[in-house]
mmCIF file of C-alpha atoms in Angstrom:
data_model
loop_
_atom_site.group_PDB
_atom_site.id
_atom_site.type_symbol
_atom_site.label_atom_id
_atom_site.label_comp_id
_atom_site.label_asym_id
_atom_site.label_seq_id
_atom_site.Cartn_x
_atom_site.Cartn_y
_atom_site.Cartn_z
ATOM 1 C CA MET J 1 -73.081 28.165 69.967
ATOM 2 C CA ASP J 2 -73.445 26.356 73.543
ATOM 3 C CA PRO J 3 -71.122 23.934 75.818
ATOM 4 C CA LEU J 4 -72.879 21.084 74.615
ATOM 5 C CA THR J 5 -72.048 17.804 77.519
ATOM 6 C CA SER J 6 -73.908 15.018 75.566
ATOM 7 C CA TRP J 7 -74.595 13.736 71.559
ATOM 8 C CA GLU J 8 -77.497 13.806 73.116
ATOM 9 C CA ALA J 9 -77.821 17.835 73.793
ATOM 10 C CA TYR J 10 -76.728 18.658 70.057
ATOM 11 C CA GLU J 11 -78.622 16.646 68.537
ATOM 12 C CA ALA J 12 -81.872 17.861 70.927
ATOM 13 C CA LYS J 13 -80.501 21.316 69.374
ATOM 14 C CA LEU J 14 -80.378 20.915 65.925
ATOM 15 C CA THR J 15 -83.460 19.196 65.545
ATOM 16 C CA ARG J 16 -85.194 21.702 67.444
ATOM 17 C CA TRP J 17 -83.429 24.769 65.093
ATOM 18 C CA ILE J 18 -84.887 22.509 62.220
ATOM 19 C CA ALA J 19 -87.698 22.373 63.194
ATOM 20 C CA GLU J 20 -88.054 26.277 64.391
ATOM 21 C CA ALA J 21 -87.296 27.179 60.760
ATOM 22 C CA THR J 22 -90.060 24.173 59.045
ATOM 23 C CA ASP J 23 -92.715 26.009 61.002
ATOM 24 C CA GLY J 24 -91.034 29.476 60.068
ATOM 25 C CA GLY J 25 -92.031 28.083 56.474
ATOM 26 C CA ALA J 26 -88.330 27.490 55.594
ATOM 27 C CA ASP J 27 -87.259 25.793 52.480
ATOM 28 C CA LEU J 28 -83.633 26.127 52.505
ATOM 29 C CA ALA J 29 -81.682 26.746 56.388
ATOM 30 C CA VAL J 30 -78.498 27.389 56.346
ATOM 31 C CA PHE J 31 -76.088 27.416 59.479
ATOM 32 C CA PRO J 32 -72.870 29.876 59.842
ATOM 33 C CA GLU J 33 -69.019 29.799 59.189
ATOM 34 C CA TYR J 34 -67.465 27.056 62.349
ATOM 35 C CA GLY J 35 -70.998 27.013 64.466
ATOM 36 C CA ALA J 36 -69.574 22.886 64.430
ATOM 37 C CA MET J 37 -67.432 23.855 67.406
ATOM 38 C CA GLU J 38 -69.665 23.332 69.891
ATOM 39 C CA LEU J 39 -69.035 19.541 69.281
ATOM 40 C CA ALA J 40 -65.407 19.386 70.410
ATOM 41 C CA ALA J 41 -67.656 20.698 74.090
ATOM 42 C CA ILE J 42 -68.789 17.064 73.989
ATOM 43 C CA SER J 43 -65.500 15.062 73.850
ATOM 44 C CA GLY J 44 -64.095 18.174 76.470
ATOM 45 C CA GLN J 45 -61.799 18.978 73.870
ATOM 46 C CA ALA J 46 -62.856 22.629 73.434
ATOM 47 C CA GLY J 47 -60.596 24.671 75.806
ATOM 48 C CA ASP J 48 -57.681 23.414 73.096
ATOM 49 C CA LEU J 49 -56.995 25.140 70.098
ATOM 50 C CA GLU J 50 -55.740 21.994 68.223
ATOM 51 C CA ALA J 51 -57.176 18.957 69.790
ATOM 52 C CA SER J 52 -60.746 20.936 69.113
ATOM 53 C CA LEU J 53 -60.482 20.954 65.444
ATOM 54 C CA HIS J 54 -59.801 16.716 65.956
ATOM 55 C CA ALA J 55 -62.012 16.706 68.394
ATOM 56 C CA VAL J 56 -64.995 17.497 65.391
ATOM 57 C CA SER J 57 -63.717 15.779 62.131
ATOM 58 C CA ALA J 58 -63.907 12.667 63.973
ATOM 59 C CA CYS J 59 -67.338 13.294 65.190
ATOM 60 C CA LEU J 60 -68.659 14.737 61.570
ATOM 61 C CA PRO J 61 -69.994 11.685 59.489
ATOM 62 C CA GLN J 62 -72.386 10.786 62.450
ATOM 63 C CA VAL J 63 -73.194 14.458 62.809
ATOM 64 C CA ASP J 64 -73.727 14.491 58.862
ATOM 65 C CA ASP J 65 -75.843 11.193 59.451
ATOM 66 C CA LEU J 66 -77.857 13.344 61.414
ATOM 67 C CA HIS J 67 -78.531 16.081 59.041
ATOM 68 C CA ARG J 68 -79.339 14.101 56.336
ATOM 69 C CA SER J 69 -82.254 12.379 58.226
ATOM 70 C CA LEU J 70 -83.618 15.445 59.176
ATOM 71 C CA ALA J 71 -83.467 16.764 55.568
ATOM 72 C CA ARG J 72 -86.012 14.208 55.170
ATOM 73 C CA ARG J 73 -87.986 14.313 57.925
ATOM 74 C CA PHE J 74 -88.368 18.222 57.422
ATOM 75 C CA ASP J 75 -88.571 17.964 53.853
ATOM 76 C CA LEU J 76 -85.978 21.016 54.585
ATOM 77 C CA HIS J 77 -82.303 21.962 52.102
ATOM 78 C CA ILE J 78 -79.697 22.102 55.185
ATOM 79 C CA LEU J 79 -76.301 23.683 55.100
ATOM 80 C CA ALA J 80 -75.045 22.350 58.112
ATOM 81 C CA ALA J 81 -72.279 24.422 60.086
ATOM 82 C CA SER J 82 -69.139 24.351 58.421
ATOM 83 C CA ALA J 83 -66.301 22.357 59.568
ATOM 84 C CA PRO J 84 -62.534 21.294 59.776
ATOM 85 C CA VAL J 85 -62.599 18.053 58.122
ATOM 86 C CA PHE J 86 -59.429 16.154 57.931
ATOM 87 C CA ASP J 87 -59.155 15.022 54.642
ATOM 88 C CA PRO J 88 -55.814 13.716 52.774
ATOM 89 C CA ALA J 89 -57.315 13.689 49.079
ATOM 90 C CA PHE J 90 -56.260 18.142 50.511
ATOM 91 C CA HIS J 91 -53.411 17.839 53.142
ATOM 92 C CA PRO J 92 -52.394 15.183 54.155
ATOM 93 C CA THR J 93 -51.995 16.491 57.712
ATOM 94 C CA ARG J 94 -54.135 19.296 58.086
ATOM 95 C CA PRO J 95 -57.933 20.404 57.860
ATOM 96 C CA VAL J 96 -60.016 22.660 55.427
ATOM 97 C CA ASN J 97 -62.859 23.996 56.185
ATOM 98 C CA ARG J 98 -66.109 22.514 54.845
ATOM 99 C CA ALA J 99 -69.670 23.261 54.112
ATOM 100 C CA ARG J 100 -72.193 20.410 53.281
ATOM 101 C CA LEU J 101 -75.328 21.315 51.899
ATOM 102 C CA PHE J 102 -77.729 18.447 52.213
ATOM 103 C CA ALA J 103 -81.444 17.868 50.398
ATOM 104 C CA PRO J 104 -84.170 16.063 51.307
ATOM 105 C CA SER J 105 -84.129 13.282 48.745
ATOM 106 C CA GLY J 106 -80.967 12.589 51.054
ATOM 107 C CA ALA J 107 -78.189 14.453 47.899
ATOM 108 C CA VAL J 108 -75.266 15.803 50.030
ATOM 109 C CA GLY J 109 -73.062 18.116 48.581
ATOM 110 C CA VAL J 110 -69.421 19.360 50.453
ATOM 111 C CA GLN J 111 -68.075 23.004 49.421
ATOM 112 C CA ASP J 112 -64.715 23.693 51.127
ATOM 113 C CA LYS J 113 -63.467 27.105 51.824
ATOM 114 C CA GLN J 114 -60.813 28.705 48.929
ATOM 115 C CA ILE J 115 -59.162 31.427 50.810
ATOM 116 C CA MET J 116 -58.214 31.899 54.800
ATOM 117 C CA THR J 117 -58.036 34.519 56.924
ATOM 118 C CA ARG J 118 -55.288 35.260 58.906
ATOM 119 C CA PHE J 119 -56.386 32.916 61.775
ATOM 120 C CA GLU J 120 -56.555 30.195 59.736
ATOM 121 C CA ARG J 121 -53.255 30.283 57.743
ATOM 122 C CA GLU J 122 -50.889 31.562 60.883
ATOM 123 C CA VAL J 123 -52.644 30.564 64.142
ATOM 124 C CA TRP J 124 -55.015 27.192 63.257
ATOM 125 C CA ASP J 125 -53.084 26.305 59.973
ATOM 126 C CA VAL J 126 -56.288 25.658 58.925
ATOM 127 C CA HIS J 127 -56.180 25.031 54.863
ATOM 128 C CA PRO J 128 -57.750 25.598 50.915
ATOM 129 C CA GLY J 129 -59.485 22.203 50.167
ATOM 130 C CA GLY J 130 -61.754 21.608 46.952
ATOM 131 C CA PRO J 131 -62.891 23.711 44.296
ATOM 132 C CA LEU J 132 -65.960 25.758 43.778
ATOM 133 C CA ARG J 133 -68.784 23.859 42.915
ATOM 134 C CA VAL J 134 -72.265 25.333 41.474
ATOM 135 C CA PHE J 135 -75.467 22.379 43.044
ATOM 136 C CA ASP J 136 -78.318 22.136 40.740
ATOM 137 C CA THR J 137 -81.196 22.300 43.434
ATOM 138 C CA ALA J 138 -84.779 22.117 43.174
ATOM 139 C CA LEU J 139 -84.601 24.895 44.849
ATOM 140 C CA GLY J 140 -82.703 26.870 42.113
ATOM 141 C CA SER J 141 -78.847 26.325 41.171
ATOM 142 C CA VAL J 142 -77.019 26.689 44.822
ATOM 143 C CA ALA J 143 -73.132 28.067 45.560
ATOM 144 C CA ILE J 144 -71.506 28.508 48.738
ATOM 145 C CA LEU J 145 -68.666 31.197 49.474
ATOM 146 C CA ILE J 146 -68.136 30.829 52.816
ATOM 147 C CA CYS J 147 -66.998 34.027 54.603
ATOM 148 C CA TYR J 148 -63.687 35.263 53.610
ATOM 149 C CA ASP J 149 -64.003 33.570 50.399
ATOM 150 C CA ALA J 150 -67.605 36.011 49.188
ATOM 151 C CA GLU J 151 -64.965 39.387 49.986
ATOM 152 C CA PHE J 152 -63.200 37.438 46.381
ATOM 153 C CA PRO J 153 -65.135 38.480 43.532
ATOM 154 C CA LEU J 154 -63.802 37.244 41.334
ATOM 155 C CA LEU J 155 -64.471 33.883 43.180
ATOM 156 C CA ALA J 156 -68.019 34.829 43.004
ATOM 157 C CA ARG J 157 -68.249 35.793 39.744
ATOM 158 C CA ALA J 158 -66.864 31.879 38.908
ATOM 159 C CA VAL J 159 -69.714 30.364 40.787
ATOM 160 C CA VAL J 160 -72.478 32.855 38.888
ATOM 161 C CA ALA J 161 -70.507 32.187 35.253
ATOM 162 C CA ALA J 162 -71.301 28.919 36.171
ATOM 163 C CA GLU J 163 -75.164 29.949 36.463
ATOM 164 C CA ALA J 164 -76.111 30.413 40.463
ATOM 165 C CA LYS J 165 -78.705 32.303 41.364
ATOM 166 C CA ILE J 166 -78.513 32.004 45.110
ATOM 167 C CA LEU J 167 -75.179 32.427 46.961
ATOM 168 C CA LEU J 168 -74.078 31.296 50.435
ATOM 169 C CA VAL J 169 -72.508 32.597 52.421
ATOM 170 C CA PRO J 170 -71.503 31.223 56.604
ATOM 171 C CA SER J 171 -69.530 33.736 58.535
ATOM 172 C CA CYS J 172 -67.721 33.928 61.405
ATOM 173 C CA THR J 173 -66.177 36.913 62.427
ATOM 174 C CA ASP J 174 -64.807 37.997 66.104
ATOM 175 C CA THR J 175 -65.683 41.660 65.284
ATOM 176 C CA THR J 176 -68.557 44.165 64.588
ATOM 177 C CA ALA J 177 -65.625 45.275 62.013
ATOM 178 C CA GLY J 178 -65.250 41.792 60.138
ATOM 179 C CA TYR J 179 -68.929 41.368 59.916
ATOM 180 C CA TRP J 180 -69.182 44.592 58.326
ATOM 181 C CA ARG J 181 -66.506 43.188 56.377
ATOM 182 C CA VAL J 182 -67.827 39.850 54.694
ATOM 183 C CA ARG J 183 -71.541 41.817 55.180
ATOM 184 C CA ILE J 184 -69.967 44.067 52.228
ATOM 185 C CA GLY J 185 -68.951 41.485 50.938
ATOM 186 C CA ALA J 186 -71.899 40.427 50.792
ATOM 187 C CA MET J 187 -73.945 42.902 49.431
ATOM 188 C CA ALA J 188 -71.388 43.120 46.467
ATOM 189 C CA ARG J 189 -71.660 40.304 45.481
ATOM 190 C CA ALA J 190 -75.561 40.682 45.254
ATOM 191 C CA LEU J 191 -75.095 43.308 43.033
ATOM 192 C CA GLU J 192 -73.103 42.141 40.265
ATOM 193 C CA GLY J 193 -74.075 38.791 39.757
ATOM 194 C CA GLN J 194 -77.763 40.238 39.943
ATOM 195 C CA CYS J 195 -78.652 37.051 42.172
ATOM 196 C CA ILE J 196 -79.758 36.574 45.816
ATOM 197 C CA VAL J 197 -76.785 35.893 48.345
ATOM 198 C CA VAL J 198 -77.541 35.174 51.877
ATOM 199 C CA GLN J 199 -75.069 35.371 54.838
ATOM 200 C CA ALA J 200 -75.301 33.749 58.469
ATOM 201 C CA PRO J 201 -73.174 34.530 60.962
ATOM 202 C CA THR J 202 -72.706 32.602 64.492
ATOM 203 C CA VAL J 203 -72.889 35.215 67.105
ATOM 204 C CA GLY J 204 -73.251 35.298 70.589
ATOM 205 C CA ASP J 205 -68.995 34.195 73.608
ATOM 206 C CA CYS J 206 -67.834 32.016 73.811
ATOM 207 C CA ASP J 207 -65.452 32.062 76.421
ATOM 208 C CA TRP J 208 -65.676 28.382 76.805
ATOM 209 C CA SER J 209 -63.280 27.332 73.608
ATOM 210 C CA PRO J 210 -60.039 30.090 71.996
ATOM 211 C CA ALA J 211 -61.300 28.835 68.553
ATOM 212 C CA VAL J 212 -65.000 30.311 68.694
ATOM 213 C CA ASP J 213 -64.378 33.116 71.379
ATOM 214 C CA GLU J 214 -65.561 35.890 70.418
ATOM 215 C CA ASN J 215 -69.058 36.260 67.882
ATOM 216 C CA ARG J 216 -70.576 39.499 66.031
ATOM 217 C CA GLY J 217 -72.786 39.509 63.681
ATOM 218 C CA ALA J 218 -76.112 39.384 62.054
ATOM 219 C CA ALA J 219 -77.908 37.368 59.331
ATOM 220 C CA GLY J 220 -78.982 38.443 55.903
ATOM 221 C CA VAL J 221 -81.204 38.016 52.795
ATOM 222 C CA PHE J 222 -79.427 40.225 50.127
ATOM 223 C CA GLY J 223 -80.408 41.036 46.112
ATOM 224 C CA PRO J 224 -78.986 43.283 43.944
ATOM 225 C CA PRO J 225 -80.777 46.969 44.787
ATOM 226 C CA ASP J 226 -83.103 46.846 41.425
ATOM 227 C CA VAL J 227 -86.085 46.219 39.793
ATOM 228 C CA GLY J 228 -88.317 43.897 41.875
ATOM 229 C CA PHE J 229 -85.870 44.060 44.970
ATOM 230 C CA PRO J 230 -85.813 46.472 47.561
ATOM 231 C CA GLN J 231 -84.448 49.962 46.959
ATOM 232 C CA THR J 232 -81.710 48.921 49.689
ATOM 233 C CA GLY J 233 -81.106 45.088 48.319
ATOM 234 C CA CYS J 234 -82.356 44.217 51.815
ATOM 235 C CA LEU J 235 -84.369 41.089 51.402
ATOM 236 C CA ALA J 236 -84.447 40.970 55.490
ATOM 237 C CA ILE J 237 -81.589 41.987 58.047
ATOM 238 C CA GLY J 238 -82.292 40.324 61.392
ATOM 239 C CA ASP J 239 -81.074 41.897 64.731
ATOM 240 C CA MET J 240 -77.260 42.092 65.518
ATOM 241 C CA ASP J 241 -75.574 40.078 67.790
ATOM 242 C CA ALA J 242 -79.031 37.649 68.340
ATOM 243 C CA PRO J 243 -79.537 33.612 67.635
ATOM 244 C CA GLY J 244 -82.696 32.967 65.389
ATOM 245 C CA TRP J 245 -83.929 32.624 62.292
ATOM 246 C CA VAL J 246 -84.332 35.098 59.916
ATOM 247 C CA PHE J 247 -86.726 34.770 57.314
ATOM 248 C CA ALA J 248 -86.912 36.032 53.785
ATOM 249 C CA ASP J 249 -88.733 35.019 50.699
ATOM 250 C CA VAL J 250 -87.384 34.672 48.195
ATOM 251 C CA ASP J 251 -88.471 34.614 44.160
ATOM 252 C CA LEU J 252 -85.877 33.718 41.163
ATOM 253 C CA THR J 253 -87.246 34.535 38.675
ATOM 254 C CA ALA J 254 -87.008 38.341 40.088
ATOM 255 C CA VAL J 255 -83.514 37.676 39.119
ATOM 256 C CA ASP J 256 -83.869 36.509 36.254
ATOM 257 C CA ALA J 257 -85.477 39.744 35.411
ATOM 258 C CA VAL J 258 -83.427 41.813 36.612
ATOM 259 C CA ARG J 259 -80.671 40.473 34.406
ATOM 260 C CA GLN J 260 -82.460 40.877 31.856
ATOM 261 C CA ALA J 261 -84.611 44.370 32.268
ATOM 262 C CA GLY J 262 -83.117 46.037 35.426
ATOM 263 C CA ALA J 263 -81.891 49.687 35.485
ATOM 264 C CA VAL J 264 -78.294 48.501 35.120
ATOM 265 C CA ARG J 265 -77.081 44.767 33.388
ATOM 266 C CA GLY J 266 -73.442 44.891 35.472
ATOM 267 C CA LEU J 267 -73.268 40.753 35.341
ATOM 268 C CA ALA J 268 -74.103 41.041 30.969
ATOM 269 C CA HIS J 269 -71.711 43.955 31.390
ATOM 270 C CA TRP J 270 -68.668 42.512 33.775
ATOM 271 C CA ASP J 271 -66.680 41.062 30.754
ATOM 272 C CA GLU J 272 -66.180 44.871 29.287
ATOM 273 C CA GLN J 273 -63.922 45.580 32.723
ATOM 274 C CA LYS J 274 -61.442 43.220 30.571
ATOM 275 C CA ALA J 275 -60.695 45.554 27.305
ATOM 276 C CA ARG J 276 -60.861 48.513 29.979
ATOM 277 C CA THR J 277 -57.975 47.190 32.522
ATOM 278 C CA GLN J 278 -55.444 46.438 30.216
ATOM 279 C CA ARG J 279 -54.105 48.986 30.238
ATOM 280 C CA CYS J 280 -53.206 51.947 33.710
ATOM 281 C CA GLU J 281 -51.508 55.491 32.732
ATOM 282 C CA GLN J 282 -49.818 57.146 35.076
ATOM 283 C CA VAL J 283 -50.523 60.589 34.856
ATOM 284 C CA PRO J 284 -47.824 63.107 35.969
ATOM 285 C CA LEU J 285 -50.909 65.660 38.104
ATOM 286 C CA ILE J 286 -47.841 67.773 39.895
#
């Protein structure tokens, strides 16, 4: 993220990034959680934690118009960087953390974060928003689990049960440990759901913004370590703390194949857990 000086600077930056993604052959570009906080710098509010929420939320209609235009222009699906949105449908005075998925057709889908981190709850007072959604796109069925949401298997299970095959995980973590928590969660969700999971983190230091002052991570694309996928489950991994696109070729027929004929069938066998967890016996062993 950059301390932007004008709307024109943001428009030029976003256009450049989208052009680079298209030049690399991308059909889908995934930006990180809270990447939109750099927009607070345009109004001079980036240094104020509370004011930055309102500044970014206020300019989102213009931001979304730009993303919609770029998706059409470059024939690209774009998951915009998530942003705080003051939406009275979910809270009268506090924001939700919202990601928006833009299709080349002009269609737009929104996904709000479900479970807040301690910083969001205790410091920022960001609230959960609307329900989980699965988007039927020209690329396949896509769902979005924003950062911490990827650490909760039942959220992923819900969207996979609704036939999602690609899970997008935009993230924002200020420590290496935080990055690995989300990455381990993302890889576990790919294993359990026998699906593709894309993690896109913020990276770099932003001492001009207390909202996103430290950022650690590496972009990655993951699948189940099984038939038709790399033995590590990693289709692509970027360099730690390095900005830039990380590309991976994704074949959804491989998802169908592994779900039917993998070495294990975790998705099909998921419900067998229920009977096995009805009773957990406590056994003294002293």
